[in-house]
Short mmCIF file of C-alpha atoms in Angstrom, two decimals:
data_model
loop_
_atom_site.label_atom_id
_atom_site.label_comp_id
_atom_site.label_asym_id
_atom_site.label_seq_id
_atom_site.Cartn_x
_atom_site.Cartn_y
_atom_site.Cartn_z
CA MET A 258 15.68 -80.07 14.19
CA GLY A 259 17.40 -83.43 14.46
CA LEU A 260 20.60 -81.72 15.60
CA VAL A 261 18.66 -79.68 18.16
CA ILE A 262 17.03 -82.80 19.61
CA ASP A 263 20.33 -84.66 19.59
CA LYS A 264 22.09 -81.89 21.54
CA ALA A 265 19.22 -81.06 23.90
CA ASP A 266 19.70 -81.79 27.60
CA GLY A 267 17.01 -83.49 29.60
CA LYS A 268 14.47 -86.06 28.48
CA SER A 269 11.48 -83.73 28.87
CA LYS A 270 13.05 -81.07 26.66
CA ARG A 271 13.99 -83.61 24.01
CA LEU A 272 10.49 -85.10 24.14
CA SER A 273 8.90 -81.66 23.76
CA LEU A 274 11.06 -80.90 20.73
CA LEU A 275 10.18 -84.29 19.28
CA TRP A 276 6.44 -83.67 19.57
CA ILE A 277 6.74 -80.17 18.12
CA THR A 278 8.59 -81.55 15.11
CA ILE A 279 6.15 -84.42 14.59
CA LEU A 280 3.11 -82.16 14.84
CA LEU A 281 4.67 -79.64 12.48
CA ASN A 282 5.36 -82.33 9.88
CA PHE A 283 1.86 -83.75 10.03
CA ALA A 284 0.31 -80.26 10.11
CA ILE A 285 2.00 -79.50 6.79
CA LEU A 286 0.85 -82.84 5.40
CA GLY A 287 -2.69 -82.24 6.63
CA TYR A 288 -2.79 -78.75 5.13
CA TYR A 289 -1.84 -79.89 1.66
CA LYS A 290 -3.98 -83.03 1.64
CA TYR A 291 -7.07 -82.17 3.68
CA ALA A 292 -7.46 -78.38 3.99
CA GLY A 293 -9.80 -78.19 1.01
CA PHE A 294 -11.79 -81.17 2.26
CA PHE A 295 -12.47 -79.61 5.67
CA ILE A 296 -13.23 -76.21 4.16
CA ASP A 297 -15.86 -77.83 1.92
CA ILE A 298 -17.41 -79.58 4.93
CA TYR A 299 -17.48 -76.33 6.89
CA ALA A 300 -19.08 -74.53 3.95
CA ASP A 301 -21.75 -77.24 3.62
CA ILE A 302 -22.58 -77.12 7.33
CA THR A 303 -22.72 -73.34 7.64
CA GLY A 304 -24.10 -72.63 4.18
CA GLN A 305 -21.39 -70.08 3.58
CA THR A 306 -19.62 -69.61 0.29
CA ILE A 307 -15.89 -69.78 0.90
CA GLU A 308 -13.53 -68.90 -1.89
CA TRP A 309 -10.71 -71.40 -1.79
CA GLU A 310 -8.02 -71.91 -4.36
CA ALA A 311 -6.84 -75.50 -4.36
CA VAL A 312 -3.23 -75.87 -3.26
CA PRO A 313 -1.12 -78.06 -5.58
CA LEU A 314 -0.12 -81.22 -3.74
CA PRO A 315 3.67 -81.65 -3.60
CA ILE A 316 4.72 -84.93 -5.17
CA GLY A 317 5.48 -87.58 -2.57
CA ILE A 318 4.59 -85.44 0.44
CA SER A 319 3.18 -88.43 2.35
CA PHE A 320 6.32 -90.50 1.92
CA TYR A 321 8.83 -87.84 2.81
CA THR A 322 6.70 -86.84 5.79
CA PHE A 323 6.82 -90.42 7.11
CA GLN A 324 10.55 -90.59 6.43
CA ALA A 325 11.25 -87.28 8.14
CA VAL A 326 9.21 -88.32 11.19
CA SER A 327 10.94 -91.70 11.44
CA TYR A 328 14.33 -89.96 11.24
CA ILE A 329 13.43 -87.55 14.05
CA ILE A 330 12.14 -90.37 16.25
CA ASP A 331 15.27 -92.46 15.62
CA VAL A 332 17.44 -89.48 16.58
CA TYR A 333 15.39 -88.99 19.74
CA ARG A 334 15.78 -92.67 20.64
CA ARG A 335 19.53 -92.47 19.95
CA ASP A 336 19.13 -95.20 17.33
CA VAL A 337 20.97 -93.01 14.82
CA LYS A 338 23.20 -89.98 15.00
CA ALA A 339 21.76 -86.70 13.75
CA GLN A 340 22.86 -85.91 10.21
CA ARG A 341 24.97 -82.76 10.16
CA SER A 342 24.88 -82.27 6.42
CA LEU A 343 21.72 -80.60 5.14
CA ILE A 344 22.46 -81.93 1.66
CA ASP A 345 22.72 -85.53 2.86
CA LEU A 346 19.57 -85.20 4.96
CA SER A 347 17.70 -83.68 2.02
CA LEU A 348 18.92 -86.53 -0.16
CA PHE A 349 17.47 -89.05 2.27
CA ILE A 350 14.10 -87.33 2.58
CA SER A 351 13.68 -86.56 -1.12
CA LEU A 352 15.33 -89.63 -2.67
CA PHE A 353 13.31 -89.64 -5.88
CA PRO A 354 12.85 -93.33 -6.84
CA GLN A 355 10.42 -94.03 -4.01
CA LEU A 356 8.70 -90.67 -3.53
CA VAL A 357 5.54 -91.46 -5.50
CA ALA A 358 4.58 -94.91 -4.21
CA GLY A 359 7.18 -96.08 -1.72
CA PRO A 360 8.66 -98.04 -0.17
CA ILE A 361 9.13 -95.89 2.93
CA VAL A 362 12.87 -95.80 3.52
CA ARG A 363 14.35 -95.39 7.00
CA TYR A 364 17.44 -93.33 7.55
CA GLN A 365 19.32 -96.09 9.34
CA THR A 366 18.82 -98.34 6.29
CA ILE A 367 20.72 -96.09 3.89
CA ALA A 368 22.78 -93.86 6.19
CA GLU A 369 26.05 -95.52 5.23
CA GLN A 370 25.05 -95.67 1.56
CA ILE A 371 24.50 -91.90 1.53
CA LYS A 372 28.08 -91.38 2.71
CA GLN A 373 29.67 -93.93 0.43
CA ARG A 374 28.32 -96.30 -2.18
CA PHE A 375 29.70 -98.21 -5.12
CA VAL A 376 27.75 -99.17 -8.22
CA ALA A 377 29.02 -102.34 -9.86
CA SER A 378 27.96 -103.59 -13.27
CA SER A 379 25.91 -106.26 -11.51
CA ASP A 380 23.97 -103.52 -9.69
CA LEU A 381 23.12 -101.90 -13.02
CA MET A 382 21.92 -105.21 -14.43
CA ILE A 383 19.92 -106.20 -11.34
CA GLY A 384 18.44 -102.72 -11.01
CA THR A 385 17.47 -102.52 -14.67
CA ARG A 386 15.89 -105.98 -14.59
CA ARG A 387 13.94 -105.10 -11.45
CA PHE A 388 12.73 -101.84 -12.99
CA ILE A 389 11.56 -103.60 -16.15
CA GLN A 390 9.82 -106.21 -14.02
CA GLY A 391 7.93 -103.50 -12.15
CA LEU A 392 7.07 -101.66 -15.36
CA GLY A 393 5.70 -104.91 -16.79
CA LYS A 394 3.54 -105.44 -13.72
CA LYS A 395 2.10 -101.96 -14.10
CA VAL A 396 1.58 -101.84 -17.87
CA LEU A 397 0.87 -105.46 -18.77
CA ILE A 398 -1.16 -106.58 -15.75
CA ALA A 399 -2.35 -103.74 -13.52
CA ASN A 400 -3.67 -101.46 -16.27
CA PRO A 401 -5.64 -104.18 -18.14
CA MET A 402 -7.05 -105.50 -14.86
CA GLY A 403 -8.04 -101.95 -13.96
CA SER A 404 -9.96 -101.62 -17.23
CA VAL A 405 -11.82 -104.86 -16.51
CA ALA A 406 -12.65 -103.73 -12.97
CA ASP A 407 -13.89 -100.34 -14.20
CA GLU A 408 -16.22 -102.00 -16.69
CA VAL A 409 -17.66 -104.29 -14.02
CA PHE A 410 -18.08 -101.50 -11.48
CA ALA A 411 -19.92 -99.44 -14.10
CA ILE A 412 -22.69 -102.07 -14.27
CA SER A 413 -25.74 -101.24 -12.18
CA ALA A 414 -26.47 -103.43 -9.16
CA ALA A 415 -29.70 -104.65 -10.77
CA ASP A 416 -27.85 -105.98 -13.81
CA LEU A 417 -24.82 -107.35 -11.97
CA THR A 418 -24.59 -111.15 -11.77
CA THR A 419 -22.65 -113.08 -9.14
CA GLY A 420 -20.10 -114.29 -11.67
CA THR A 421 -19.53 -110.81 -13.06
CA ALA A 422 -19.17 -109.40 -9.55
CA TRP A 423 -16.47 -111.94 -8.77
CA VAL A 424 -14.66 -111.04 -11.98
CA GLY A 425 -14.67 -107.41 -10.86
CA ILE A 426 -13.43 -108.27 -7.37
CA ILE A 427 -10.60 -110.45 -8.68
CA ALA A 428 -9.62 -107.93 -11.37
CA TYR A 429 -9.53 -105.08 -8.85
CA SER A 430 -7.51 -107.18 -6.38
CA LEU A 431 -4.96 -107.96 -9.07
CA GLN A 432 -4.90 -104.34 -10.20
CA ILE A 433 -4.07 -102.84 -6.81
CA TYR A 434 -1.43 -105.48 -6.05
CA PHE A 435 0.40 -105.36 -9.37
CA ASP A 436 0.06 -101.57 -9.54
CA PHE A 437 1.50 -100.97 -6.09
CA SER A 438 4.11 -103.73 -6.15
CA GLY A 439 5.07 -102.69 -9.68
CA TYR A 440 5.83 -99.17 -8.52
CA SER A 441 7.82 -100.59 -5.60
CA ASP A 442 9.81 -102.81 -7.96
CA MET A 443 10.60 -99.83 -10.17
CA ALA A 444 11.69 -97.81 -7.14
CA ILE A 445 13.90 -100.62 -5.82
CA GLY A 446 15.39 -101.10 -9.28
CA LEU A 447 16.13 -97.41 -9.81
CA ALA A 448 17.65 -97.15 -6.35
CA ARG A 449 19.90 -100.14 -7.08
CA ILE A 450 21.11 -98.46 -10.26
CA PHE A 451 22.17 -95.45 -8.16
CA GLY A 452 23.84 -97.59 -5.51
CA PHE A 453 21.08 -97.76 -2.89
CA ASN A 454 19.62 -100.98 -1.52
CA PHE A 455 15.99 -100.58 -0.53
CA GLU A 456 14.19 -103.22 1.49
CA GLU A 457 11.42 -105.29 -0.09
CA ASN A 458 7.91 -103.87 0.16
CA PHE A 459 5.70 -106.82 -0.84
CA ASN A 460 6.03 -110.52 -0.09
CA TYR A 461 3.29 -112.35 -1.99
CA PRO A 462 0.46 -111.04 0.23
CA TYR A 463 -2.29 -113.00 -1.51
CA ILE A 464 -0.88 -116.32 -0.28
CA ALA A 465 -1.34 -115.19 3.33
CA GLN A 466 -3.49 -117.47 5.45
CA SER A 467 -4.66 -114.83 7.93
CA ILE A 468 -5.28 -111.10 8.13
CA THR A 469 -2.24 -110.73 10.39
CA GLU A 470 0.00 -112.50 7.90
CA PHE A 471 -1.47 -110.46 5.05
CA TRP A 472 -0.65 -107.24 6.92
CA ARG A 473 2.95 -108.41 7.32
CA ARG A 474 3.26 -109.13 3.62
CA TRP A 475 1.42 -106.10 2.17
CA HIS A 476 3.25 -102.76 1.96
CA ILE A 477 5.83 -103.99 4.46
CA SER A 478 7.54 -100.62 4.86
CA LEU A 479 4.27 -98.94 5.88
CA SER A 480 3.07 -101.68 8.23
CA SER A 481 6.48 -101.90 9.92
CA TRP A 482 6.53 -98.08 10.21
CA PHE A 483 3.24 -98.07 12.12
CA ARG A 484 4.39 -101.05 14.17
CA ASP A 485 7.67 -99.45 15.29
CA TYR A 486 6.59 -95.82 15.60
CA VAL A 487 2.93 -96.09 16.67
CA TYR A 488 1.92 -99.57 17.85
CA PHE A 489 4.92 -100.43 20.06
CA PRO A 490 5.22 -96.95 21.64
CA LEU A 491 1.53 -97.13 22.58
CA GLY A 492 2.16 -100.36 24.47
CA GLY A 493 1.51 -102.94 21.78
CA SER A 494 2.83 -106.45 22.27
CA ARG A 495 6.12 -107.29 20.63
#
């Protein structure tokens, strides 16, 4: 579809093709992630019994949907040239290191690396170290903090003390940060081993001094995606 949009004449035609592609991508995402949810709601409201076999959720569907949409929008804006190779485009959309937990990679970031990349011994060392760092965050910090948070959250409200509640809050905050940033570190490390340079996804969000600053530091690839493809196009201030 990127090639079709790139070759289309007239802004209105290109815009129509863009919207069709975006809606199709998000319709597929919505079907896999929310079809069962809405069917259950409909069944509860109407009292009908609806036989529904759960559809297996494709791994990483959210991330490659966001990446595919950003690619189409960039082609529409003429920020990048449409990729003529289906293999190269598929490689970009389904690049495995970041499919499970990000970061969201934009086509223009790795377009040249898809065509040609070189893996030096330093890349292997840096990538391996970064992967181990992320694995350590996940296994040594996130998982134990998750166990602590689960134990606290299992306590009834009547028996929960202020101190214990704070322990649960802090443990859960550490769990979600080190879990998510750990996965991002592993993805960045794996990508480096294969010759790809992904952008950073977390920048010490818990030292932020405002909600705005926190948003800029937390899951940077997602927040910047919404900024560039949703907020600014809707008239948001730059």
